């Protein structure tokens, strides 16, 4: 299944894509794509619904983040061997974890606002893992039982705030609009191998990132297990798993986002995102 949320920000409705790619309304069945809806039992109930029985949503409504009421977004740093090399950094001996504030999460095609004082706003296309079953001290052998599905996350980052301003990375990761998520969540049963997905990102039509989840240092199974040793994971939490090479910081010379640009990114089988960069007060 491909599950999504549509409508004005803060008032999104639950939806499902049918086999022809038409948006169908799920409002008569669930209140949102969140929480218990993402558990194995919740997804099983949705899978029993005939999409043809659902109302077609006409027009082209705004698409929101594919999961609502996200409790936390846990991000993984330097998790692609080729990206670590690009950054001139060693592969970490354990996953590097940081958080992105949930207030940064937005729709996949919403505008990205360049923060005040920013000179180094950057892009990172990433595979997002959506948790569907509570996870605490999970063994790797059982980790995939806790995955509801996958989505695209653009881990937008302000590198000066992240690296040059002292403290934790979260300062450069959490500006409003710095977490485009979606367009939809593809349930785990439709992703044969999350470690074999092509991924890409373009700015103004120039392809900067062209990689694959195959070069992850720590894969989906390991990340779910590892993170669950330090905190419980709840249905609707998202793990953003790191980015392949081609970020702006890694260009020679570095290239950063400015107002009036267009970003497009995608992951095989998970759809595409398109954003426009605007001034903070636009």
PDB file of C-alpha atoms in Angstrom, residues 116-267:
ATOM      1  CA  UNK A 116      17.834  34.096   8.686  1.00  0.00           C
ATOM      2  CA  UNK A 117      21.592  34.480   8.486  1.00  0.00           C
ATOM      3  CA  UNK A 118      22.051  31.249   6.539  1.00  0.00           C
ATOM      4  CA  UNK A 119      24.848  31.003   4.005  1.00  0.00           C
ATOM      5  CA  UNK A 120      25.238  27.211   3.917  1.00  0.00           C
ATOM      6  CA  UNK A 121      21.829  25.581   3.547  1.00  0.00           C
ATOM      7  CA  UNK A 122      22.340  22.118   2.041  1.00  0.00           C
ATOM      8  CA  UNK A 123      20.367  19.106   0.807  1.00  0.00           C
ATOM      9  CA  UNK A 124      20.377  15.383   1.699  1.00  0.00           C
ATOM     10  CA  UNK A 125      18.042  12.819   0.136  1.00  0.00           C
ATOM     11  CA  UNK A 126      17.493   9.981   2.610  1.00  0.00           C
ATOM     12  CA  UNK A 127      15.536   6.774   3.109  1.00  0.00           C
ATOM     13  CA  UNK A 128      13.085   7.108   5.986  1.00  0.00           C
ATOM     14  CA  UNK A 129      12.057   4.074   8.060  1.00  0.00           C
ATOM     15  CA  UNK A 130       8.564   4.356   9.554  1.00  0.00           C
ATOM     16  CA  UNK A 131       8.149   2.388  12.774  1.00  0.00           C
ATOM     17  CA  UNK A 132       4.945   0.372  13.072  1.00  0.00           C
ATOM     18  CA  UNK A 133       5.420  -1.744  16.189  1.00  0.00           C
ATOM     19  CA  UNK A 134       6.877  -0.556  19.504  1.00  0.00           C
ATOM     20  CA  UNK A 135      10.566  -1.440  19.702  1.00  0.00           C
ATOM     21  CA  UNK A 136      12.746  -1.613  22.791  1.00  0.00           C
ATOM     22  CA  UNK A 137      15.936  -3.707  23.028  1.00  0.00           C
ATOM     23  CA  UNK A 138      15.083  -5.442  19.756  1.00  0.00           C
ATOM     24  CA  UNK A 139      17.426  -8.086  18.327  1.00  0.00           C
ATOM     25  CA  UNK A 140      18.535  -7.598  14.730  1.00  0.00           C
ATOM     26  CA  UNK A 141      16.816 -10.865  13.798  1.00  0.00           C
ATOM     27  CA  UNK A 142      13.465  -9.347  14.807  1.00  0.00           C
ATOM     28  CA  UNK A 143      14.064  -5.751  13.758  1.00  0.00           C
ATOM     29  CA  UNK A 144      12.143  -5.854  10.483  1.00  0.00           C
ATOM     30  CA  UNK A 145       8.981  -6.910  12.335  1.00  0.00           C
ATOM     31  CA  UNK A 146       8.892  -3.364  13.710  1.00  0.00           C
ATOM     32  CA  UNK A 147       9.003  -1.576  10.340  1.00  0.00           C
ATOM     33  CA  UNK A 148       5.696  -0.339   8.920  1.00  0.00           C
ATOM     34  CA  UNK A 149       7.179   1.040   5.734  1.00  0.00           C
ATOM     35  CA  UNK A 150       9.497   3.498   4.032  1.00  0.00           C
ATOM     36  CA  UNK A 151       9.418   7.053   2.713  1.00  0.00           C
ATOM     37  CA  UNK A 152      11.653   9.810   1.373  1.00  0.00           C
ATOM     38  CA  UNK A 153      13.129  12.415   3.720  1.00  0.00           C
ATOM     39  CA  UNK A 154      15.082  15.464   2.550  1.00  0.00           C
ATOM     40  CA  UNK A 155      17.317  16.144   5.558  1.00  0.00           C
ATOM     41  CA  UNK A 156      17.826  19.826   4.791  1.00  0.00           C
ATOM     42  CA  UNK A 157      20.793  21.153   6.783  1.00  0.00           C
ATOM     43  CA  UNK A 158      22.399  24.507   7.533  1.00  0.00           C
ATOM     44  CA  UNK A 159      26.084  23.542   7.675  1.00  0.00           C
ATOM     45  CA  UNK A 160      27.362  26.630   9.502  1.00  0.00           C
ATOM     46  CA  UNK A 161      24.737  26.184  12.217  1.00  0.00           C
ATOM     47  CA  UNK A 162      25.457  22.444  12.311  1.00  0.00           C
ATOM     48  CA  UNK A 163      29.261  22.446  12.340  1.00  0.00           C
ATOM     49  CA  UNK A 164      30.575  25.927  13.101  1.00  0.00           C
ATOM     50  CA  UNK A 165      28.290  27.116  15.897  1.00  0.00           C
ATOM     51  CA  UNK A 166      29.367  24.633  18.626  1.00  0.00           C
ATOM     52  CA  UNK A 167      27.157  22.029  20.264  1.00  0.00           C
ATOM     53  CA  UNK A 168      25.023  19.376  18.627  1.00  0.00           C
ATOM     54  CA  UNK A 169      24.046  18.961  14.976  1.00  0.00           C
ATOM     55  CA  UNK A 170      20.382  19.544  15.792  1.00  0.00           C
ATOM     56  CA  UNK A 171      20.881  23.329  15.455  1.00  0.00           C
ATOM     57  CA  UNK A 172      21.593  22.964  11.759  1.00  0.00           C
ATOM     58  CA  UNK A 173      18.873  20.395  11.139  1.00  0.00           C
ATOM     59  CA  UNK A 174      15.727  21.774  12.715  1.00  0.00           C
ATOM     60  CA  UNK A 175      14.636  25.003  11.058  1.00  0.00           C
ATOM     61  CA  UNK A 176      10.989  25.018  10.021  1.00  0.00           C
ATOM     62  CA  UNK A 177      10.582  23.269   6.618  1.00  0.00           C
ATOM     63  CA  UNK A 178      13.899  21.404   6.980  1.00  0.00           C
ATOM     64  CA  UNK A 179      12.187  17.996   6.939  1.00  0.00           C
ATOM     65  CA  UNK A 180      10.163  17.362   3.755  1.00  0.00           C
ATOM     66  CA  UNK A 181       8.726  13.856   4.241  1.00  0.00           C
ATOM     67  CA  UNK A 182       6.794  11.736   1.748  1.00  0.00           C
ATOM     68  CA  UNK A 183       5.000  11.928  -0.666  1.00  0.00           C
ATOM     69  CA  UNK A 184       3.731   8.616   0.672  1.00  0.00           C
ATOM     70  CA  UNK A 185       4.709   5.750   2.890  1.00  0.00           C
ATOM     71  CA  UNK A 186       5.133   2.475   1.025  1.00  0.00           C
ATOM     72  CA  UNK A 187       4.384  -0.448   3.322  1.00  0.00           C
ATOM     73  CA  UNK A 188       7.272  -2.796   4.019  1.00  0.00           C
ATOM     74  CA  UNK A 189       5.693  -5.713   2.165  1.00  0.00           C
ATOM     75  CA  UNK A 190       6.064  -3.773  -1.115  1.00  0.00           C
ATOM     76  CA  UNK A 191       9.789  -3.036  -0.685  1.00  0.00           C
ATOM     77  CA  UNK A 192      11.639  -6.241  -1.516  1.00  0.00           C
ATOM     78  CA  UNK A 193      15.051  -5.014  -0.353  1.00  0.00           C
ATOM     79  CA  UNK A 194      15.488  -1.618   1.337  1.00  0.00           C
ATOM     80  CA  UNK A 195      19.259  -1.997   0.825  1.00  0.00           C
ATOM     81  CA  UNK A 196      18.978  -1.939  -2.961  1.00  0.00           C
ATOM     82  CA  UNK A 197      17.133   1.289  -3.774  1.00  0.00           C
ATOM     83  CA  UNK A 198      18.451   3.900  -6.207  1.00  0.00           C
ATOM     84  CA  UNK A 199      18.215   7.475  -4.957  1.00  0.00           C
ATOM     85  CA  UNK A 200      18.897  10.873  -6.500  1.00  0.00           C
ATOM     86  CA  UNK A 201      18.620  14.629  -5.979  1.00  0.00           C
ATOM     87  CA  UNK A 202      18.761  17.570  -8.385  1.00  0.00           C
ATOM     88  CA  UNK A 203      18.941  21.329  -7.903  1.00  0.00           C
ATOM     89  CA  UNK A 204      17.703  23.431 -10.836  1.00  0.00           C
ATOM     90  CA  UNK A 205      17.908  20.336 -13.031  1.00  0.00           C
ATOM     91  CA  UNK A 206      21.538  19.509 -12.161  1.00  0.00           C
ATOM     92  CA  UNK A 207      21.943  16.075 -10.609  1.00  0.00           C
ATOM     93  CA  UNK A 208      24.139  16.258  -7.532  1.00  0.00           C
ATOM     94  CA  UNK A 209      23.238  13.009  -5.769  1.00  0.00           C
ATOM     95  CA  UNK A 210      22.983   9.711  -7.643  1.00  0.00           C
ATOM     96  CA  UNK A 211      23.448   6.854  -5.193  1.00  0.00           C
ATOM     97  CA  UNK A 212      21.987   3.727  -3.685  1.00  0.00           C
ATOM     98  CA  UNK A 213      21.007   2.473  -0.257  1.00  0.00           C
ATOM     99  CA  UNK A 214      23.412  -0.395  -1.019  1.00  0.00           C
ATOM    100  CA  UNK A 215      26.297   1.780   0.206  1.00  0.00           C
ATOM    101  CA  UNK A 216      24.846   2.290   3.684  1.00  0.00           C
ATOM    102  CA  UNK A 217      27.358   1.457   6.404  1.00  0.00           C
ATOM    103  CA  UNK A 218      24.637   0.388   8.840  1.00  0.00           C
ATOM    104  CA  UNK A 219      21.512  -1.026   7.222  1.00  0.00           C
ATOM    105  CA  UNK A 220      17.856  -0.846   8.177  1.00  0.00           C
ATOM    106  CA  UNK A 221      17.879  -3.980  10.300  1.00  0.00           C
ATOM    107  CA  UNK A 222      20.907  -2.855  12.301  1.00  0.00           C
ATOM    108  CA  UNK A 223      19.635   0.704  12.785  1.00  0.00           C
ATOM    109  CA  UNK A 224      16.262  -0.333  14.186  1.00  0.00           C
ATOM    110  CA  UNK A 225      17.937  -2.729  16.593  1.00  0.00           C
ATOM    111  CA  UNK A 226      20.726  -0.318  17.544  1.00  0.00           C
ATOM    112  CA  UNK A 227      18.511   2.705  18.199  1.00  0.00           C
ATOM    113  CA  UNK A 228      16.103   0.590  20.263  1.00  0.00           C
ATOM    114  CA  UNK A 229      18.943  -0.060  22.728  1.00  0.00           C
ATOM    115  CA  UNK A 230      18.971   3.644  23.658  1.00  0.00           C
ATOM    116  CA  UNK A 231      15.305   4.647  23.412  1.00  0.00           C
ATOM    117  CA  UNK A 232      11.960   3.053  22.704  1.00  0.00           C
ATOM    118  CA  UNK A 233      10.631   3.468  19.188  1.00  0.00           C
ATOM    119  CA  UNK A 234       6.900   3.990  18.798  1.00  0.00           C
ATOM    120  CA  UNK A 235       4.481   3.623  15.868  1.00  0.00           C
ATOM    121  CA  UNK A 236       4.884   6.672  13.656  1.00  0.00           C
ATOM    122  CA  UNK A 237       8.463   7.451  14.668  1.00  0.00           C
ATOM    123  CA  UNK A 238      10.770   7.907  11.677  1.00  0.00           C
ATOM    124  CA  UNK A 239      14.431   6.996  11.310  1.00  0.00           C
ATOM    125  CA  UNK A 240      16.179   9.021   8.598  1.00  0.00           C
ATOM    126  CA  UNK A 241      19.058   6.804   7.576  1.00  0.00           C
ATOM    127  CA  UNK A 242      21.723   9.073   6.064  1.00  0.00           C
ATOM    128  CA  UNK A 243      22.599  10.289   2.587  1.00  0.00           C
ATOM    129  CA  UNK A 244      24.810   9.221  -0.329  1.00  0.00           C
ATOM    130  CA  UNK A 245      27.520  11.522  -1.730  1.00  0.00           C
ATOM    131  CA  UNK A 246      26.764  14.669  -3.688  1.00  0.00           C
ATOM    132  CA  UNK A 247      25.711  17.091  -0.958  1.00  0.00           C
ATOM    133  CA  UNK A 248      26.501  20.757  -1.476  1.00  0.00           C
ATOM    134  CA  UNK A 249      29.161  20.778   1.229  1.00  0.00           C
ATOM    135  CA  UNK A 250      31.067  18.091  -0.676  1.00  0.00           C
ATOM    136  CA  UNK A 251      31.290  19.981  -3.982  1.00  0.00           C
ATOM    137  CA  UNK A 252      34.574  21.593  -4.987  1.00  0.00           C
ATOM    138  CA  UNK A 253      34.036  24.422  -4.311  1.00  0.00           C
ATOM    139  CA  UNK A 254      30.999  23.918  -2.029  1.00  0.00           C
ATOM    140  CA  UNK A 255      27.579  24.797  -3.453  1.00  0.00           C
ATOM    141  CA  UNK A 256      24.725  25.863  -1.205  1.00  0.00           C
ATOM    142  CA  UNK A 257      21.058  26.642  -1.685  1.00  0.00           C
ATOM    143  CA  UNK A 258      19.849  30.176  -2.275  1.00  0.00           C
ATOM    144  CA  UNK A 259      16.415  31.706  -2.722  1.00  0.00           C
ATOM    145  CA  UNK A 260      14.519  30.931  -5.909  1.00  0.00           C
ATOM    146  CA  UNK A 261      15.879  27.449  -6.615  1.00  0.00           C
ATOM    147  CA  UNK A 262      14.054  24.204  -7.275  1.00  0.00           C
ATOM    148  CA  UNK A 263      14.972  20.878  -5.684  1.00  0.00           C
ATOM    149  CA  UNK A 264      13.782  17.495  -6.921  1.00  0.00           C
ATOM    150  CA  UNK A 265      14.643  14.181  -5.300  1.00  0.00           C
ATOM    151  CA  UNK A 266      13.453  10.601  -5.354  1.00  0.00           C
ATOM    152  CA  UNK A 267      14.018   7.048  -4.213  1.00  0.00           C
TER     153      UNK A 267
END
